[in-house]
Amino acid sequence: EFVSRDWSSDVCSSDLYELSQHPYYGVFFILRSTNMSLTINATKREDQGKGASRRLRRAEQIPAIIYGAGKAPSNITLGIHEITHLLENEESYTSVLDLMVGKKKEPVIIKDLQRHPAKNIVTHVDFLRVNLKQALVTNIPLHFLGADENESIRLGAILNQFVTSVEVSCLPADLPTSIDVDITNLTLGDHISLTGLDIPKGVTLTALTHGDIEAHDQSVVAVQEAKKMAEVEDDAPVAPETEVAGDEDAADTEGDE
């Protein structure tokens, strides 16, 4: 039987022992950890170059770099398994992370990722230092909710998502991991624009800070009528038959050979 309990408050040692004995200990730990900061460990790196990077990867480590906040860049090394596990959490891409380099902790965000083109494993990470007292600018994903409950969509309309992420400016403490867009009650022909998004307090959409809000208030999502397949086929342009000069001569030459 699944037993529900609120672990949001501080846990004393006896509670922690009781929790560890529960068959759903792992589930509780995940729920608890979602309210905690995300941490990634690193070590300083002296060696550079392709050869050094290959040696790191053979040792199940990858190169990374920290820069920004008016400080000199610093080369570091990450454990491939730890960073892979961290990136399985979608929030890690848009959260302020605690980067531990030895005993020193720095607040950072992931600025760039490089992956192996065939294996899709992380090969390099760029971290941007964050000043907790200064606003940062970054992209936040949009999560569209309510499509399954939308009556128009259930009757055959389609949902067009024109924007899937937005650039925001805010203090690191106010940085959302995502912005929800509820499309449950949109009817055929309705849309939601940037000004219609439910933006958290302390967060600003940079697109709407350029003076003329109306000119930059683009559509984010709309419920529209689906075209019938026959109409799509009729509207599709037919490619004209073309002859490339020299094709016939080339064919004749091949025949002669």
PDB file of C-alpha atoms in Angstrom:
ATOM      1  CA  GLU A   1       0.000   0.000   0.000  1.00  0.00           C
ATOM      2  CA  PHE A   2       1.319   3.424  -0.941  1.00  0.00           C
ATOM      3  CA  VAL A   3       1.526   5.619   2.151  1.00  0.00           C
ATOM      4  CA  SER A   4       1.476   9.380   1.599  1.00  0.00           C
ATOM      5  CA  ARG A   5       3.395  11.652   3.928  1.00  0.00           C
ATOM      6  CA  ASP A   6       4.493  15.281   3.760  1.00  0.00           C
ATOM      7  CA  TRP A   7       8.292  15.425   3.812  1.00  0.00           C
ATOM      8  CA  SER A   8       8.473  19.116   2.893  1.00  0.00           C
ATOM      9  CA  SER A   9       9.680  20.152   6.361  1.00  0.00           C
ATOM     10  CA  ASP A  10      13.110  19.405   7.784  1.00  0.00           C
ATOM     11  CA  VAL A  11      13.587  15.714   8.499  1.00  0.00           C
ATOM     12  CA  CYS A  12      15.094  14.603  11.798  1.00  0.00           C
ATOM     13  CA  SER A  13      17.293  11.507  12.065  1.00  0.00           C
ATOM     14  CA  SER A  14      14.489   9.259  13.319  1.00  0.00           C
ATOM     15  CA  ASP A  15      12.252  10.351  10.436  1.00  0.00           C
ATOM     16  CA  LEU A  16      15.071   9.736   7.970  1.00  0.00           C
ATOM     17  CA  TYR A  17      15.590   6.224   9.325  1.00  0.00           C
ATOM     18  CA  GLU A  18      11.855   5.527   9.073  1.00  0.00           C
ATOM     19  CA  LEU A  19      11.869   6.849   5.514  1.00  0.00           C
ATOM     20  CA  SER A  20      14.840   4.674   4.533  1.00  0.00           C
ATOM     21  CA  GLN A  21      12.972   1.554   5.689  1.00  0.00           C
ATOM     22  CA  HIS A  22       9.969   2.322   3.500  1.00  0.00           C
ATOM     23  CA  PRO A  23       9.708   0.320   0.237  1.00  0.00           C
ATOM     24  CA  TYR A  24       9.090   3.573  -1.655  1.00  0.00           C
ATOM     25  CA  TYR A  25      12.172   5.267  -0.207  1.00  0.00           C
ATOM     26  CA  GLY A  26      13.502   6.094  -3.681  1.00  0.00           C
ATOM     27  CA  VAL A  27      10.235   7.769  -4.676  1.00  0.00           C
ATOM     28  CA  PHE A  28      10.186   9.879  -1.514  1.00  0.00           C
ATOM     29  CA  PHE A  29      13.789  10.878  -2.066  1.00  0.00           C
ATOM     30  CA  ILE A  30      13.040  12.100  -5.594  1.00  0.00           C
ATOM     31  CA  LEU A  31      10.021  14.101  -4.405  1.00  0.00           C
ATOM     32  CA  ARG A  32      12.084  15.612  -1.633  1.00  0.00           C
ATOM     33  CA  SER A  33      15.011  16.438  -3.889  1.00  0.00           C
ATOM     34  CA  THR A  34      12.854  18.394  -6.359  1.00  0.00           C
ATOM     35  CA  ASN A  35      12.621  21.157  -3.743  1.00  0.00           C
ATOM     36  CA  MET A  36      16.384  21.272  -3.273  1.00  0.00           C
ATOM     37  CA  SER A  37      19.062  22.971  -5.332  1.00  0.00           C
ATOM     38  CA  LEU A  38      20.698  21.025  -8.138  1.00  0.00           C
ATOM     39  CA  THR A  39      24.396  20.379  -7.571  1.00  0.00           C
ATOM     40  CA  ILE A  40      27.141  19.222  -9.925  1.00  0.00           C
ATOM     41  CA  ASN A  41      30.688  18.364  -8.813  1.00  0.00           C
ATOM     42  CA  ALA A  42      33.819  19.244 -10.764  1.00  0.00           C
ATOM     43  CA  THR A  43      37.594  19.363 -10.476  1.00  0.00           C
ATOM     44  CA  LYS A  44      40.082  21.854 -11.897  1.00  0.00           C
ATOM     45  CA  ARG A  45      41.649  20.884 -15.200  1.00  0.00           C
ATOM     46  CA  GLU A  46      45.171  21.805 -16.266  1.00  0.00           C
ATOM     47  CA  ASP A  47      45.636  19.754 -19.452  1.00  0.00           C
ATOM     48  CA  GLN A  48      44.053  21.089 -22.633  1.00  0.00           C
ATOM     49  CA  GLY A  49      43.789  20.032 -26.253  1.00  0.00           C
ATOM     50  CA  LYS A  50      42.261  17.127 -28.146  1.00  0.00           C
ATOM     51  CA  GLY A  51      44.640  14.585 -26.697  1.00  0.00           C
ATOM     52  CA  ALA A  52      43.805  15.594 -23.133  1.00  0.00           C
ATOM     53  CA  SER A  53      40.081  15.506 -23.915  1.00  0.00           C
ATOM     54  CA  ARG A  54      40.353  11.994 -25.335  1.00  0.00           C
ATOM     55  CA  ARG A  55      42.181  10.836 -22.204  1.00  0.00           C
ATOM     56  CA  LEU A  56      39.449  12.325 -20.039  1.00  0.00           C
ATOM     57  CA  ARG A  57      36.688  10.561 -21.976  1.00  0.00           C
ATOM     58  CA  ARG A  58      38.490   7.232 -21.694  1.00  0.00           C
ATOM     59  CA  ALA A  59      38.439   7.833 -17.928  1.00  0.00           C
ATOM     60  CA  GLU A  60      34.653   8.522 -18.122  1.00  0.00           C
ATOM     61  CA  GLN A  61      35.138  12.249 -17.656  1.00  0.00           C
ATOM     62  CA  ILE A  62      34.513  15.229 -19.939  1.00  0.00           C
ATOM     63  CA  PRO A  63      36.014  18.722 -20.229  1.00  0.00           C
ATOM     64  CA  ALA A  64      34.009  21.802 -19.305  1.00  0.00           C
ATOM     65  CA  ILE A  65      34.560  25.517 -18.782  1.00  0.00           C
ATOM     66  CA  ILE A  66      33.197  28.227 -16.464  1.00  0.00           C
ATOM     67  CA  TYR A  67      33.152  31.886 -17.499  1.00  0.00           C
ATOM     68  CA  GLY A  68      31.337  35.152 -16.922  1.00  0.00           C
ATOM     69  CA  ALA A  69      30.634  37.514 -14.003  1.00  0.00           C
ATOM     70  CA  GLY A  70      33.801  39.475 -14.770  1.00  0.00           C
ATOM     71  CA  LYS A  71      36.070  36.594 -13.775  1.00  0.00           C
ATOM     72  CA  ALA A  72      38.655  34.728 -15.805  1.00  0.00           C
ATOM     73  CA  PRO A  73      37.514  31.499 -17.479  1.00  0.00           C
ATOM     74  CA  SER A  74      38.320  28.304 -15.621  1.00  0.00           C
ATOM     75  CA  ASN A  75      38.780  24.869 -17.167  1.00  0.00           C
ATOM     76  CA  ILE A  76      37.196  22.019 -15.222  1.00  0.00           C
ATOM     77  CA  THR A  77      36.446  18.319 -15.472  1.00  0.00           C
ATOM     78  CA  LEU A  78      33.065  16.618 -14.952  1.00  0.00           C
ATOM     79  CA  GLY A  79      32.152  12.987 -14.357  1.00  0.00           C
ATOM     80  CA  ILE A  80      30.240  11.764 -17.416  1.00  0.00           C
ATOM     81  CA  HIS A  81      27.770   9.730 -15.355  1.00  0.00           C
ATOM     82  CA  GLU A  82      26.989  12.579 -12.971  1.00  0.00           C
ATOM     83  CA  ILE A  83      26.361  15.170 -15.704  1.00  0.00           C
ATOM     84  CA  THR A  84      24.327  12.659 -17.732  1.00  0.00           C
ATOM     85  CA  HIS A  85      22.164  11.926 -14.703  1.00  0.00           C
ATOM     86  CA  LEU A  86      21.747  15.650 -13.992  1.00  0.00           C
ATOM     87  CA  LEU A  87      20.616  16.359 -17.560  1.00  0.00           C
ATOM     88  CA  GLU A  88      17.890  13.725 -17.288  1.00  0.00           C
ATOM     89  CA  ASN A  89      16.116  16.334 -15.155  1.00  0.00           C
ATOM     90  CA  GLU A  90      14.620  18.896 -17.562  1.00  0.00           C
ATOM     91  CA  GLU A  91      14.866  21.589 -14.896  1.00  0.00           C
ATOM     92  CA  SER A  92      18.669  21.425 -14.973  1.00  0.00           C
ATOM     93  CA  TYR A  93      18.696  23.236 -18.340  1.00  0.00           C
ATOM     94  CA  THR A  94      16.916  26.293 -16.938  1.00  0.00           C
ATOM     95  CA  SER A  95      17.896  26.288 -13.277  1.00  0.00           C
ATOM     96  CA  VAL A  96      20.678  27.987 -11.381  1.00  0.00           C
ATOM     97  CA  LEU A  97      22.995  25.122 -10.448  1.00  0.00           C
ATOM     98  CA  ASP A  98      25.430  24.852  -7.570  1.00  0.00           C
ATOM     99  CA  LEU A  99      28.749  23.991  -9.209  1.00  0.00           C
ATOM    100  CA  MET A 100      31.173  22.572  -6.660  1.00  0.00           C
ATOM    101  CA  VAL A 101      34.815  22.885  -7.727  1.00  0.00           C
ATOM    102  CA  GLY A 102      36.606  21.254  -4.840  1.00  0.00           C
ATOM    103  CA  LYS A 103      35.151  22.979  -1.770  1.00  0.00           C
ATOM    104  CA  LYS A 104      34.231  26.156  -3.644  1.00  0.00           C
ATOM    105  CA  LYS A 105      30.592  26.602  -4.715  1.00  0.00           C
ATOM    106  CA  GLU A 106      29.613  28.812  -7.644  1.00  0.00           C
ATOM    107  CA  PRO A 107      26.090  29.537  -8.927  1.00  0.00           C
ATOM    108  CA  VAL A 108      25.971  28.822 -12.674  1.00  0.00           C
ATOM    109  CA  ILE A 109      23.612  28.048 -15.515  1.00  0.00           C
ATOM    110  CA  ILE A 110      24.270  25.743 -18.453  1.00  0.00           C
ATOM    111  CA  LYS A 111      25.087  28.007 -21.383  1.00  0.00           C
ATOM    112  CA  ASP A 112      26.004  25.453 -24.028  1.00  0.00           C
ATOM    113  CA  LEU A 113      26.259  21.694 -24.518  1.00  0.00           C
ATOM    114  CA  GLN A 114      28.175  19.716 -27.104  1.00  0.00           C
ATOM    115  CA  ARG A 115      27.200  16.131 -27.879  1.00  0.00           C
ATOM    116  CA  HIS A 116      28.763  13.331 -29.900  1.00  0.00           C
ATOM    117  CA  PRO A 117      27.020  13.387 -33.313  1.00  0.00           C
ATOM    118  CA  ALA A 118      26.469   9.625 -33.418  1.00  0.00           C
ATOM    119  CA  LYS A 119      26.321   8.505 -29.785  1.00  0.00           C
ATOM    120  CA  ASN A 120      24.431  11.574 -28.464  1.00  0.00           C
ATOM    121  CA  ILE A 121      26.559  11.636 -25.312  1.00  0.00           C
ATOM    122  CA  VAL A 122      27.730  14.915 -23.775  1.00  0.00           C
ATOM    123  CA  THR A 123      31.290  15.802 -24.778  1.00  0.00           C
ATOM    124  CA  HIS A 124      31.661  19.365 -23.427  1.00  0.00           C
ATOM    125  CA  VAL A 125      29.727  21.786 -21.224  1.00  0.00           C
ATOM    126  CA  ASP A 126      29.883  25.586 -20.954  1.00  0.00           C
ATOM    127  CA  PHE A 127      28.779  27.041 -17.613  1.00  0.00           C
ATOM    128  CA  LEU A 128      27.975  30.732 -17.185  1.00  0.00           C
ATOM    129  CA  ARG A 129      28.634  32.235 -13.766  1.00  0.00           C
ATOM    130  CA  VAL A 130      25.636  33.942 -12.219  1.00  0.00           C
ATOM    131  CA  ASN A 131      25.620  37.019 -10.004  1.00  0.00           C
ATOM    132  CA  LEU A 132      22.721  36.378  -7.638  1.00  0.00           C
ATOM    133  CA  LYS A 133      22.155  40.121  -7.266  1.00  0.00           C
ATOM    134  CA  GLN A 134      21.957  40.874 -11.004  1.00  0.00           C
ATOM    135  CA  ALA A 135      19.279  39.997 -13.532  1.00  0.00           C
ATOM    136  CA  LEU A 136      20.176  37.328 -16.057  1.00  0.00           C
ATOM    137  CA  VAL A 137      18.763  36.774 -19.533  1.00  0.00           C
ATOM    138  CA  THR A 138      18.024  33.237 -20.708  1.00  0.00           C
ATOM    139  CA  ASN A 139      15.491  31.139 -22.617  1.00  0.00           C
ATOM    140  CA  ILE A 140      12.701  29.301 -20.802  1.00  0.00           C
ATOM    141  CA  PRO A 141      10.614  26.499 -22.380  1.00  0.00           C
ATOM    142  CA  LEU A 142       6.838  26.710 -22.672  1.00  0.00           C
ATOM    143  CA  HIS A 143       4.728  23.768 -21.523  1.00  0.00           C
ATOM    144  CA  PHE A 144       1.344  23.539 -23.259  1.00  0.00           C
ATOM    145  CA  LEU A 145      -1.331  22.070 -21.005  1.00  0.00           C
ATOM    146  CA  GLY A 146      -4.903  20.968 -21.621  1.00  0.00           C
ATOM    147  CA  ALA A 147      -4.755  19.678 -25.206  1.00  0.00           C
ATOM    148  CA  ASP A 148      -6.444  16.420 -24.219  1.00  0.00           C
ATOM    149  CA  GLU A 149      -9.327  18.322 -22.617  1.00  0.00           C
ATOM    150  CA  ASN A 150      -9.739  20.886 -25.401  1.00  0.00           C
ATOM    151  CA  GLU A 151     -13.113  20.346 -27.085  1.00  0.00           C
ATOM    152  CA  SER A 152     -12.142  21.864 -30.461  1.00  0.00           C
ATOM    153  CA  ILE A 153      -9.049  19.690 -30.721  1.00  0.00           C
ATOM    154  CA  ARG A 154     -11.071  16.594 -29.850  1.00  0.00           C
ATOM    155  CA  LEU A 155     -13.426  17.497 -32.712  1.00  0.00           C
ATOM    156  CA  GLY A 156     -10.577  17.657 -35.242  1.00  0.00           C
ATOM    157  CA  ALA A 157      -8.997  21.107 -34.913  1.00  0.00           C
ATOM    158  CA  ILE A 158      -5.213  21.328 -34.702  1.00  0.00           C
ATOM    159  CA  LEU A 159      -2.978  23.106 -32.235  1.00  0.00           C
ATOM    160  CA  ASN A 160      -0.312  25.261 -33.852  1.00  0.00           C
ATOM    161  CA  GLN A 161       2.590  26.109 -31.540  1.00  0.00           C
ATOM    162  CA  PHE A 162       4.417  29.079 -33.026  1.00  0.00           C
ATOM    163  CA  VAL A 163       6.705  29.648 -30.026  1.00  0.00           C
ATOM    164  CA  THR A 164       8.116  26.890 -27.814  1.00  0.00           C
ATOM    165  CA  SER A 165      10.430  28.980 -25.631  1.00  0.00           C
ATOM    166  CA  VAL A 166      10.713  32.620 -24.598  1.00  0.00           C
ATOM    167  CA  GLU A 167      13.600  34.819 -23.569  1.00  0.00           C
ATOM    168  CA  VAL A 168      13.193  36.213 -20.065  1.00  0.00           C
ATOM    169  CA  SER A 169      15.044  38.572 -17.763  1.00  0.00           C
ATOM    170  CA  CYS A 170      14.951  38.148 -13.981  1.00  0.00           C
ATOM    171  CA  LEU A 171      16.996  37.702 -10.852  1.00  0.00           C
ATOM    172  CA  PRO A 172      18.368  34.159 -10.467  1.00  0.00           C
ATOM    173  CA  ALA A 173      16.116  33.557  -7.458  1.00  0.00           C
ATOM    174  CA  ASP A 174      13.036  34.289  -9.627  1.00  0.00           C
ATOM    175  CA  LEU A 175      14.108  32.157 -12.600  1.00  0.00           C
ATOM    176  CA  PRO A 176      11.306  29.737 -13.559  1.00  0.00           C
ATOM    177  CA  THR A 177      12.184  26.320 -14.943  1.00  0.00           C
ATOM    178  CA  SER A 178       9.295  26.573 -17.421  1.00  0.00           C
ATOM    179  CA  ILE A 179       6.145  28.573 -18.155  1.00  0.00           C
ATOM    180  CA  ASP A 180       2.811  26.777 -18.408  1.00  0.00           C
ATOM    181  CA  VAL A 181       0.380  27.720 -21.172  1.00  0.00           C
ATOM    182  CA  ASP A 182      -3.172  26.474 -20.533  1.00  0.00           C
ATOM    183  CA  ILE A 183      -5.010  25.911 -23.823  1.00  0.00           C
ATOM    184  CA  THR A 184      -7.916  23.946 -22.332  1.00  0.00           C
ATOM    185  CA  ASN A 185     -10.591  26.544 -23.122  1.00  0.00           C
ATOM    186  CA  LEU A 186      -9.314  27.808 -26.479  1.00  0.00           C
ATOM    187  CA  THR A 187     -11.974  27.519 -29.175  1.00  0.00           C
ATOM    188  CA  LEU A 188     -11.538  27.333 -32.948  1.00  0.00           C
ATOM    189  CA  GLY A 189      -9.780  30.501 -34.118  1.00  0.00           C
ATOM    190  CA  ASP A 190      -8.584  31.514 -30.634  1.00  0.00           C
ATOM    191  CA  HIS A 191      -4.945  32.218 -29.923  1.00  0.00           C
ATOM    192  CA  ILE A 192      -2.651  33.228 -27.082  1.00  0.00           C
ATOM    193  CA  SER A 193      -0.011  35.880 -27.634  1.00  0.00           C
ATOM    194  CA  LEU A 194       3.008  36.857 -25.539  1.00  0.00           C
ATOM    195  CA  THR A 195       0.963  39.327 -23.509  1.00  0.00           C
ATOM    196  CA  GLY A 196      -1.492  36.529 -22.721  1.00  0.00           C
ATOM    197  CA  LEU A 197       1.097  34.335 -21.022  1.00  0.00           C
ATOM    198  CA  ASP A 198       0.954  33.896 -17.263  1.00  0.00           C
ATOM    199  CA  ILE A 199       4.402  35.214 -16.384  1.00  0.00           C
ATOM    200  CA  PRO A 200       5.633  34.697 -12.799  1.00  0.00           C
ATOM    201  CA  LYS A 201       6.245  37.704 -10.592  1.00  0.00           C
ATOM    202  CA  GLY A 202       9.669  39.248 -11.062  1.00  0.00           C
ATOM    203  CA  VAL A 203      10.077  37.831 -14.574  1.00  0.00           C
ATOM    204  CA  THR A 204      10.048  39.986 -17.733  1.00  0.00           C
ATOM    205  CA  LEU A 205       9.665  38.888 -21.352  1.00  0.00           C
ATOM    206  CA  THR A 206      12.494  40.640 -23.174  1.00  0.00           C
ATOM    207  CA  ALA A 207      10.487  40.725 -26.427  1.00  0.00           C
ATOM    208  CA  LEU A 208       8.043  43.128 -24.778  1.00  0.00           C
ATOM    209  CA  THR A 209      10.684  45.589 -23.546  1.00  0.00           C
ATOM    210  CA  HIS A 210      11.417  47.268 -26.877  1.00  0.00           C
ATOM    211  CA  GLY A 211       8.885  50.084 -26.618  1.00  0.00           C
ATOM    212  CA  ASP A 212       6.187  49.088 -29.097  1.00  0.00           C
ATOM    213  CA  ILE A 213       4.559  46.152 -27.294  1.00  0.00           C
ATOM    214  CA  GLU A 214       1.868  45.648 -29.935  1.00  0.00           C
ATOM    215  CA  ALA A 215       4.454  45.270 -32.690  1.00  0.00           C
ATOM    216  CA  HIS A 216       6.323  42.569 -30.747  1.00  0.00           C
ATOM    217  CA  ASP A 217       3.304  40.776 -29.294  1.00  0.00           C
ATOM    218  CA  GLN A 218       3.547  37.685 -31.484  1.00  0.00           C
ATOM    219  CA  SER A 219       1.190  34.711 -31.371  1.00  0.00           C
ATOM    220  CA  VAL A 220       2.396  31.825 -29.239  1.00  0.00           C
ATOM    221  CA  VAL A 221      -0.266  29.194 -29.904  1.00  0.00           C
ATOM    222  CA  ALA A 222      -3.549  28.946 -31.810  1.00  0.00           C
ATOM    223  CA  VAL A 223      -6.347  26.448 -32.377  1.00  0.00           C
ATOM    224  CA  GLN A 224      -7.027  26.267 -36.101  1.00  0.00           C
ATOM    225  CA  GLU A 225      -9.103  24.243 -38.537  1.00  0.00           C
ATOM    226  CA  ALA A 226      -7.291  21.318 -40.049  1.00  0.00           C
ATOM    227  CA  LYS A 227      -7.104  21.270 -43.842  1.00  0.00           C
ATOM    228  CA  LYS A 228      -8.478  18.209 -45.534  1.00  0.00           C
ATOM    229  CA  MET A 229      -5.937  16.061 -47.264  1.00  0.00           C
ATOM    230  CA  ALA A 230      -7.570  16.647 -50.654  1.00  0.00           C
ATOM    231  CA  GLU A 231      -7.259  20.411 -50.226  1.00  0.00           C
ATOM    232  CA  VAL A 232      -3.617  20.076 -49.287  1.00  0.00           C
ATOM    233  CA  GLU A 233      -2.931  17.959 -52.363  1.00  0.00           C
ATOM    234  CA  ASP A 234      -4.775  20.405 -54.637  1.00  0.00           C
ATOM    235  CA  ASP A 235      -2.867  23.342 -53.213  1.00  0.00           C
ATOM    236  CA  ALA A 236       0.508  21.652 -53.515  1.00  0.00           C
ATOM    237  CA  PRO A 237       2.524  23.012 -56.466  1.00  0.00           C
ATOM    238  CA  VAL A 238       3.377  20.536 -59.176  1.00  0.00           C
ATOM    239  CA  ALA A 239       7.037  20.456 -60.094  1.00  0.00           C
ATOM    240  CA  PRO A 240       7.464  21.036 -63.847  1.00  0.00           C
ATOM    241  CA  GLU A 241       9.297  18.432 -65.861  1.00  0.00           C
ATOM    242  CA  THR A 242      12.713  19.767 -66.713  1.00  0.00           C
ATOM    243  CA  GLU A 243      15.482  18.566 -68.907  1.00  0.00           C
ATOM    244  CA  VAL A 244      19.057  19.134 -67.874  1.00  0.00           C
ATOM    245  CA  ALA A 245      21.283  20.058 -70.763  1.00  0.00           C
ATOM    246  CA  GLY A 246      23.661  17.272 -71.599  1.00  0.00           C
ATOM    247  CA  ASP A 247      21.531  14.476 -70.098  1.00  0.00           C
ATOM    248  CA  GLU A 248      20.707  12.988 -73.506  1.00  0.00           C
ATOM    249  CA  ASP A 249      24.313  13.239 -74.654  1.00  0.00           C
ATOM    250  CA  ALA A 250      25.465  11.556 -71.445  1.00  0.00           C
ATOM    251  CA  ALA A 251      22.946   8.755 -71.972  1.00  0.00           C
ATOM    252  CA  ASP A 252      24.118   8.253 -75.533  1.00  0.00           C
ATOM    253  CA  THR A 253      27.730   8.183 -74.397  1.00  0.00           C
ATOM    254  CA  GLU A 254      26.934   5.560 -71.740  1.00  0.00           C
ATOM    255  CA  GLY A 255      25.158   3.495 -74.388  1.00  0.00           C
ATOM    256  CA  ASP A 256      28.177   3.662 -76.671  1.00  0.00           C
ATOM    257  CA  GLU A 257      30.416   2.449 -73.872  1.00  0.00           C
TER     258      GLU A 257
END
